[in-house]
PDB file of C-alpha atoms and ligand atoms in Angstrom:
ATOM      1  CA  MET A   1     -67.809 -61.243 -88.701  1.00 94.00           C
ATOM      2  CA  THR A   2     -71.184 -62.555 -89.844  1.00 97.00           C
ATOM      3  CA  TYR A   3     -72.517 -65.762 -88.351  1.00 97.00           C
ATOM      4  CA  PRO A   4     -71.909 -67.787 -91.563  1.00 96.00           C
ATOM      5  CA  GLN A   5     -68.304 -66.499 -91.649  1.00 97.00           C
ATOM      6  CA  ARG A   6     -67.903 -67.626 -88.045  1.00 97.00           C
ATOM      7  CA  MET A   7     -69.346 -71.034 -88.992  1.00 97.00           C
ATOM      8  CA  LEU A   8     -66.626 -71.493 -91.633  1.00 97.00           C
ATOM      9  CA  VAL A   9     -63.885 -70.490 -89.206  1.00 97.00           C
ATOM     10  CA  GLU A  10     -65.260 -72.819 -86.518  1.00 97.00           C
ATOM     11  CA  ASN A  11     -65.415 -75.614 -89.079  1.00 97.00           C
ATOM     12  CA  LEU A  12     -61.694 -75.221 -89.797  1.00 97.00           C
ATOM     13  CA  ALA A  13     -60.920 -75.472 -86.088  1.00 98.00           C
ATOM     14  CA  TRP A  14     -63.281 -78.456 -85.653  1.00 97.00           C
ATOM     15  CA  SER A  15     -61.819 -80.431 -88.558  1.00 97.00           C
ATOM     16  CA  ASP A  16     -58.256 -79.678 -87.425  1.00 97.00           C
ATOM     17  CA  GLU A  17     -58.993 -80.776 -83.867  1.00 97.00           C
ATOM     18  CA  ILE A  18     -60.476 -84.077 -85.017  1.00 96.00           C
ATOM     19  CA  SER A  19     -57.652 -84.744 -87.496  1.00 97.00           C
ATOM     20  CA  ILE A  20     -55.062 -84.190 -84.780  1.00 97.00           C
ATOM     21  CA  ARG A  21     -56.895 -86.466 -82.351  1.00 96.00           C
ATOM     22  CA  ASP A  22     -57.705 -89.155 -84.933  1.00 96.00           C
ATOM     23  CA  PRO A  23     -55.794 -88.788 -88.235  1.00 96.00           C
ATOM     24  CA  ALA A  24     -57.870 -91.512 -90.005  1.00 95.00           C
ATOM     25  CA  TYR A  25     -61.249 -90.094 -88.914  1.00 95.00           C
ATOM     26  CA  PHE A  26     -62.233 -88.354 -92.152  1.00 95.00           C
ATOM     27  CA  GLN A  27     -60.905 -91.223 -94.251  1.00 95.00           C
ATOM     28  CA  ARG A  28     -63.319 -93.534 -92.432  1.00 94.00           C
ATOM     29  CA  LEU A  29     -66.131 -90.978 -92.696  1.00 93.00           C
ATOM     30  CA  ALA A  30     -65.657 -90.749 -96.465  1.00 93.00           C
ATOM     31  CA  SER A  31     -65.689 -94.506 -96.968  1.00 93.00           C
ATOM     32  CA  ASN A  32     -69.294 -95.163 -95.898  1.00 87.00           C
ATOM     33  CA  GLN A  33     -72.152 -94.221 -93.597  1.00 87.00           C
ATOM     34  CA  ARG A  34     -73.631 -96.831 -91.295  1.00 91.00           C
ATOM     35  CA  PRO A  35     -76.056 -94.982 -89.055  1.00 95.00           C
ATOM     36  CA  ASN A  36     -78.052 -97.103 -86.639  1.00 95.00           C
ATOM     37  CA  VAL A  37     -80.806 -94.554 -86.131  1.00 97.00           C
ATOM     38  CA  LEU A  38     -83.137 -92.375 -88.182  1.00 98.00           C
ATOM     39  CA  TRP A  39     -83.976 -89.219 -86.227  1.00 98.00           C
ATOM     40  CA  ILE A  40     -87.219 -87.431 -87.079  1.00 98.00           C
ATOM     41  CA  GLY A  41     -87.071 -84.176 -85.181  1.00 98.00           C
ATOM     42  CA  CYS A  42     -88.296 -80.589 -85.179  1.00 98.00           C
ATOM     43  CA  SER A  43     -86.448 -77.920 -87.156  1.00 98.00           C
ATOM     44  CA  ASP A  44     -86.171 -75.886 -83.942  1.00 97.00           C
ATOM     45  CA  SER A  45     -82.569 -74.690 -83.552  1.00 96.00           C
ATOM     46  CA  ARG A  46     -82.541 -75.709 -79.895  1.00 95.00           C
ATOM     47  CA  VAL A  47     -83.128 -79.433 -80.456  1.00 95.00           C
ATOM     48  CA  PRO A  48     -80.507 -80.916 -82.790  1.00 92.00           C
ATOM     49  CA  GLU A  49     -79.718 -84.617 -82.575  1.00 91.00           C
ATOM     50  CA  ALA A  50     -76.419 -83.398 -81.094  1.00 91.00           C
ATOM     51  CA  VAL A  51     -78.199 -83.291 -77.706  1.00 94.00           C
ATOM     52  CA  THR A  52     -77.381 -87.031 -77.649  1.00 96.00           C
ATOM     53  CA  ARG A  53     -73.683 -86.304 -78.309  1.00 95.00           C
ATOM     54  CA  ALA A  54     -74.034 -88.010 -81.683  1.00 94.00           C
ATOM     55  CA  MET A  55     -71.095 -87.670 -84.032  1.00 92.00           C
ATOM     56  CA  PRO A  56     -71.198 -87.417 -87.846  1.00 93.00           C
ATOM     57  CA  GLY A  57     -72.076 -90.789 -89.358  1.00 93.00           C
ATOM     58  CA  GLU A  58     -74.121 -92.000 -86.400  1.00 95.00           C
ATOM     59  CA  ILE A  59     -77.617 -90.622 -87.080  1.00 97.00           C
ATOM     60  CA  PHE A  60     -79.564 -90.197 -90.326  1.00 98.00           C
ATOM     61  CA  VAL A  61     -81.742 -87.113 -89.950  1.00 98.00           C
ATOM     62  CA  HIS A  62     -85.024 -85.648 -91.093  1.00 98.00           C
ATOM     63  CA  ARG A  63     -86.271 -82.476 -89.413  1.00 98.00           C
ATOM     64  CA  ASN A  64     -89.333 -80.411 -90.124  1.00 98.00           C
ATOM     65  CA  ILE A  65     -91.696 -78.097 -88.271  1.00 97.00           C
ATOM     66  CA  ALA A  66     -93.078 -80.005 -85.264  1.00 98.00           C
ATOM     67  CA  ASN A  67     -91.472 -83.353 -86.233  1.00 98.00           C
ATOM     68  CA  LEU A  68     -94.376 -84.510 -88.375  1.00 98.00           C
ATOM     69  CA  VAL A  69     -94.668 -87.796 -90.245  1.00 97.00           C
ATOM     70  CA  GLY A  70     -96.850 -86.529 -93.060  1.00 89.00           C
ATOM     71  CA  GLU A  71     -98.756 -89.029 -95.164  1.00 82.00           C
ATOM     72  CA  HIS A  72     -98.074 -87.070 -98.362  1.00 89.00           C
ATOM     73  CA  ASP A  73     -94.665 -85.670 -97.436  1.00 94.00           C
ATOM     74  CA  ASP A  74     -92.305 -86.624-100.270  1.00 95.00           C
ATOM     75  CA  SER A  75     -89.234 -85.461 -98.422  1.00 97.00           C
ATOM     76  CA  LEU A  76     -89.998 -87.575 -95.368  1.00 97.00           C
ATOM     77  CA  ALA A  77     -91.023 -90.535 -97.544  1.00 97.00           C
ATOM     78  CA  SER A  78     -87.708 -90.499 -99.407  1.00 97.00           C
ATOM     79  CA  VAL A  79     -85.660 -90.192 -96.210  1.00 98.00           C
ATOM     80  CA  LEU A  80     -87.622 -93.041 -94.631  1.00 97.00           C
ATOM     81  CA  GLU A  81     -87.236 -95.220 -97.708  1.00 97.00           C
ATOM     82  CA  TYR A  82     -83.489 -94.653 -97.926  1.00 97.00           C
ATOM     83  CA  ALA A  83     -83.030 -95.187 -94.180  1.00 97.00           C
ATOM     84  CA  ILE A  84     -84.904 -98.496 -94.201  1.00 97.00           C
ATOM     85  CA  VAL A  85     -84.045 -99.979 -97.602  1.00 96.00           C
ATOM     86  CA  VAL A  86     -80.461 -98.826 -98.105  1.00 96.00           C
ATOM     87  CA  LEU A  87     -79.051 -97.890 -94.714  1.00 96.00           C
ATOM     88  CA  ARG A  88     -81.099-100.557 -92.923  1.00 96.00           C
ATOM     89  CA  VAL A  89     -81.393 -98.549 -89.730  1.00 97.00           C
ATOM     90  CA  GLN A  90     -82.610-100.543 -86.743  1.00 96.00           C
ATOM     91  CA  HIS A  91     -84.271 -97.673 -84.887  1.00 97.00           C
ATOM     92  CA  ILE A  92     -86.400 -94.652 -85.693  1.00 98.00           C
ATOM     93  CA  VAL A  93     -86.595 -91.909 -83.079  1.00 98.00           C
ATOM     94  CA  VAL A  94     -89.385 -89.348 -83.295  1.00 98.00           C
ATOM     95  CA  CYS A  95     -88.217 -86.498 -81.097  1.00 98.00           C
ATOM     96  CA  GLY A  96     -90.546 -83.655 -80.203  1.00 98.00           C
ATOM     97  CA  HIS A  97     -89.927 -80.948 -77.658  1.00 98.00           C
ATOM     98  CA  HIS A  98     -91.618 -78.696 -75.133  1.00 98.00           C
ATOM     99  CA  CYS A  99     -91.914 -74.984 -76.060  1.00 97.00           C
ATOM    100  CA  CYS A 100     -92.438 -76.029 -79.712  1.00 98.00           C
ATOM    101  CA  GLY A 101     -93.469 -73.051 -81.860  1.00 97.00           C
ATOM    102  CA  GLY A 102     -95.171 -75.296 -84.410  1.00 97.00           C
ATOM    103  CA  VAL A 103     -97.295 -76.988 -81.770  1.00 98.00           C
ATOM    104  CA  GLN A 104     -98.093 -73.679 -80.055  1.00 98.00           C
ATOM    105  CA  ALA A 105     -99.200 -72.243 -83.397  1.00 97.00           C
ATOM    106  CA  ALA A 106    -101.665 -75.115 -83.741  1.00 97.00           C
ATOM    107  CA  LEU A 107    -103.413 -73.864 -80.586  1.00 97.00           C
ATOM    108  CA  ARG A 108    -103.753 -70.346 -81.993  1.00 97.00           C
ATOM    109  CA  PRO A 109    -105.812 -69.007 -84.909  1.00 96.00           C
ATOM    110  CA  PRO A 110    -104.012 -69.503 -88.258  1.00 95.00           C
ATOM    111  CA  ALA A 111    -101.521 -66.709 -89.026  1.00 94.00           C
ATOM    112  CA  ALA A 112    -102.271 -65.079 -92.393  1.00 95.00           C
ATOM    113  CA  ALA A 113     -98.551 -64.580 -93.132  1.00 96.00           C
ATOM    114  CA  LEU A 114     -97.761 -68.303 -92.742  1.00 96.00           C
ATOM    115  CA  PRO A 115     -99.884 -70.249 -95.228  1.00 96.00           C
ATOM    116  CA  ASN A 116     -97.336 -73.048 -95.612  1.00 95.00           C
ATOM    117  CA  VAL A 117     -96.871 -73.454 -91.887  1.00 96.00           C
ATOM    118  CA  ASN A 118    -100.649 -73.445 -91.421  1.00 96.00           C
ATOM    119  CA  ARG A 119    -101.024 -76.260 -93.921  1.00 95.00           C
ATOM    120  CA  ARG A 120     -98.252 -78.290 -92.331  1.00 95.00           C
ATOM    121  CA  ILE A 121     -99.564 -78.039 -88.790  1.00 96.00           C
ATOM    122  CA  ASP A 122    -103.168 -78.796 -89.681  1.00 96.00           C
ATOM    123  CA  PRO A 123    -102.823 -82.402 -88.394  1.00 97.00           C
ATOM    124  CA  ILE A 124    -101.787 -80.973 -85.001  1.00 98.00           C
ATOM    125  CA  ARG A 125    -104.932 -78.831 -84.941  1.00 98.00           C
ATOM    126  CA  ARG A 126    -106.979 -81.981 -85.536  1.00 97.00           C
ATOM    127  CA  LEU A 127    -105.025 -83.769 -82.803  1.00 98.00           C
ATOM    128  CA  ALA A 128    -105.739 -80.896 -80.381  1.00 98.00           C
ATOM    129  CA  ALA A 129    -109.449 -81.158 -81.178  1.00 98.00           C
ATOM    130  CA  LEU A 130    -109.309 -84.920 -80.573  1.00 98.00           C
ATOM    131  CA  HIS A 131    -107.744 -84.391 -77.137  1.00 98.00           C
ATOM    132  CA  ALA A 132    -109.622 -81.164 -76.286  1.00 97.00           C
ATOM    133  CA  ALA A 133    -111.063 -82.590 -73.049  1.00 97.00           C
ATOM    134  CA  GLU A 134    -107.634 -83.549 -71.679  1.00 97.00           C
ATOM    135  CA  LEU A 135    -106.015 -80.291 -72.793  1.00 97.00           C
ATOM    136  CA  ARG A 136    -108.800 -78.175 -71.244  1.00 96.00           C
ATOM    137  CA  LEU A 137    -107.925 -79.582 -67.807  1.00 97.00           C
ATOM    138  CA  LEU A 138    -104.438 -78.066 -67.980  1.00 96.00           C
ATOM    139  CA  GLN A 139    -103.979 -74.594 -66.536  1.00 90.00           C
ATOM    140  CA  GLY A 140    -101.845 -72.469 -68.834  1.00 96.00           C
ATOM    141  CA  PHE A 141    -101.249 -72.200 -72.570  1.00 97.00           C
ATOM    142  CA  GLY A 142     -97.674 -73.449 -72.147  1.00 97.00           C
ATOM    143  CA  GLU A 143     -98.774 -76.599 -70.322  1.00 97.00           C
ATOM    144  CA  ARG A 144    -101.414 -77.321 -72.946  1.00 98.00           C
ATOM    145  CA  ALA A 145     -98.904 -76.832 -75.748  1.00 98.00           C
ATOM    146  CA  ASP A 146     -96.316 -79.035 -74.017  1.00 98.00           C
ATOM    147  CA  ARG A 147     -98.842 -81.848 -73.533  1.00 98.00           C
ATOM    148  CA  LEU A 148     -99.960 -81.464 -77.141  1.00 98.00           C
ATOM    149  CA  ALA A 149     -96.299 -81.762 -78.211  1.00 98.00           C
ATOM    150  CA  GLU A 150     -96.177 -85.111 -76.371  1.00 98.00           C
ATOM    151  CA  LEU A 151     -99.446 -86.294 -77.927  1.00 98.00           C
ATOM    152  CA  ASN A 152     -98.046 -85.224 -81.288  1.00 98.00           C
ATOM    153  CA  VAL A 153     -94.962 -87.435 -80.822  1.00 98.00           C
ATOM    154  CA  LEU A 154     -97.203 -90.407 -79.980  1.00 97.00           C
ATOM    155  CA  ALA A 155     -99.354 -89.705 -83.053  1.00 97.00           C
ATOM    156  CA  GLN A 156     -96.258 -89.703 -85.306  1.00 98.00           C
ATOM    157  CA  VAL A 157     -95.058 -92.965 -83.747  1.00 97.00           C
ATOM    158  CA  GLN A 158     -98.462 -94.486 -84.515  1.00 96.00           C
ATOM    159  CA  ALA A 159     -98.323 -93.145 -88.075  1.00 96.00           C
ATOM    160  CA  LEU A 160     -94.933 -94.805 -88.585  1.00 97.00           C
ATOM    161  CA  HIS A 161     -96.192 -98.124 -87.193  1.00 96.00           C
ATOM    162  CA  ALA A 162     -99.029 -98.023 -89.734  1.00 95.00           C
ATOM    163  CA  MET A 163     -96.740 -97.592 -92.748  1.00 96.00           C
ATOM    164  CA  PRO A 164     -96.275-100.709 -94.943  1.00 95.00           C
ATOM    165  CA  LEU A 165     -92.627 -99.746 -95.525  1.00 95.00           C
ATOM    166  CA  VAL A 166     -92.002 -99.801 -91.769  1.00 96.00           C
ATOM    167  CA  GLN A 167     -94.055-102.951 -91.195  1.00 95.00           C
ATOM    168  CA  SER A 168     -92.166-104.893 -93.850  1.00 94.00           C
ATOM    169  CA  ALA A 169     -88.713-103.580 -92.919  1.00 94.00           C
ATOM    170  CA  GLN A 170     -85.972-106.191 -92.720  1.00 88.00           C
ATOM    171  CA  PRO A 171     -84.396-106.155 -90.232  1.00 87.00           C
ATOM    172  CA  HIS A 172     -87.326-105.110 -88.033  1.00 93.00           C
ATOM    173  CA  VAL A 173     -87.256-101.421 -87.151  1.00 96.00           C
ATOM    174  CA  GLN A 174     -87.935-100.312 -83.580  1.00 96.00           C
ATOM    175  CA  ILE A 175     -89.747 -97.008 -83.162  1.00 97.00           C
ATOM    176  CA  HIS A 176     -89.143 -94.685 -80.229  1.00 97.00           C
ATOM    177  CA  GLY A 177     -91.047 -91.538 -79.230  1.00 97.00           C
ATOM    178  CA  TRP A 178     -89.111 -88.975 -77.206  1.00 98.00           C
ATOM    179  CA  ILE A 179     -89.756 -85.489 -75.893  1.00 98.00           C
ATOM    180  CA  PHE A 180     -87.006 -82.954 -75.143  1.00 98.00           C
ATOM    181  CA  SER A 181     -87.482 -80.645 -72.197  1.00 96.00           C
ATOM    182  CA  MET A 182     -86.144 -77.146 -72.786  1.00 90.00           C
ATOM    183  CA  HIS A 183     -85.932 -76.587 -69.030  1.00 90.00           C
ATOM    184  CA  ASP A 184     -83.360 -79.235 -68.150  1.00 95.00           C
ATOM    185  CA  GLY A 185     -82.088 -80.463 -71.523  1.00 96.00           C
ATOM    186  CA  ARG A 186     -83.298 -83.992 -70.833  1.00 97.00           C
ATOM    187  CA  LEU A 187     -84.920 -86.427 -73.245  1.00 97.00           C
ATOM    188  CA  LYS A 188     -87.857 -88.437 -71.944  1.00 96.00           C
ATOM    189  CA  ALA A 189     -89.206 -91.587 -73.576  1.00 96.00           C
ATOM    190  CA  LEU A 190     -92.933 -91.424 -74.321  1.00 95.00           C
ATOM    191  CA  ALA A 191     -93.155 -94.483 -76.518  1.00 80.00           C
ATOM    192  CA  HIS A 192     -90.813 -97.423 -76.592  1.00 76.00           C
ATOM    193  CA  PRO A 193     -90.951-100.442 -78.912  1.00 75.00           C
ATOM    194  CA  GLU A 194     -91.607-102.754 -75.969  1.00 65.00           C
ATOM    195  CA  TRP A 195     -94.367-100.641 -74.457  1.00 59.00           C
ATOM    196  CA  ALA A 196     -97.964-100.437 -75.567  1.00 46.00           C
ATOM    197  CA  LEU A 197     -98.589 -97.360 -77.678  1.00 48.00           C
ATOM    198  CA  ASN A 198     -99.967 -94.358 -75.787  1.00 46.00           C
ATOM    199  CA  GLU A 199     -98.487 -95.670 -72.578  1.00 45.00           C
ATOM    200  CA  THR A 200     -96.160 -93.118 -71.074  1.00 45.00           C
ATOM    201  CA  ALA A 201     -93.111 -93.943 -69.055  1.00 47.00           C
ATOM    202  CA  ASP A 202     -90.113 -92.173 -67.759  1.00 47.00           C
ATOM    203  CA  ALA A 203     -86.793 -92.502 -69.576  1.00 44.00           C
ATOM    204  CA  HIS A 204     -85.180 -93.504 -66.304  1.00 46.00           C
ATOM    205  CA  GLU A 205     -87.545 -96.444 -65.976  1.00 48.00           C
ATOM    206  CA  ALA A 206     -86.643 -97.440 -69.521  1.00 47.00           C
ATOM    207  CA  ALA A 207     -82.980 -97.322 -68.643  1.00 44.00           C
ATOM    208  CA  GLY A 208     -83.512 -99.368 -65.456  1.00 38.00           C
TER     209      GLY A 208
HETATM  210 ZN1   ZN B 301     -90.606 -77.478 -82.539  1.00 70.06          ZN
END
């Protein structure tokens, strides 16, 4: 069985299980979507919004390489517009992750076979140059890339704060910056609406 065939079979089992547990579930799902959160994450297969146990209907999603909020990204702009104007989400989560291939690539020479990826991650190269002094102090490539992934999340949070659409959103939209650790599966808050930008804090502190 190919993986897509298995996906279809698993889908049958999934939909049956939910229908048995909650016969009206799909009727409700079809009637409307009222997500509270827009998730801007990386396309990496290991970091779906499902790491928060979100169910269908709960999170509106945009994912791209290295969770970037591109100034001229039509796809992101349309998702953002719909999320704010129509769905009226109250929160935007930018979620990056450690061991991010897109961020790691930004610390290496451009790969000739990946012109589109190179173009996309160019802002991360500029970010790495901006924080070169801090990154140089870190020992290994992995540590540098992981710190750059965190700085990248903070940069995207700042980019969102600067957008007129976000600034004029009614109701006010709160922006969160999170990083996912591959090593323990935990999300850590890097930027919270109530904290000053660039200030880091632990998710446990935020919860307390
Ligand atoms: Zn990634």
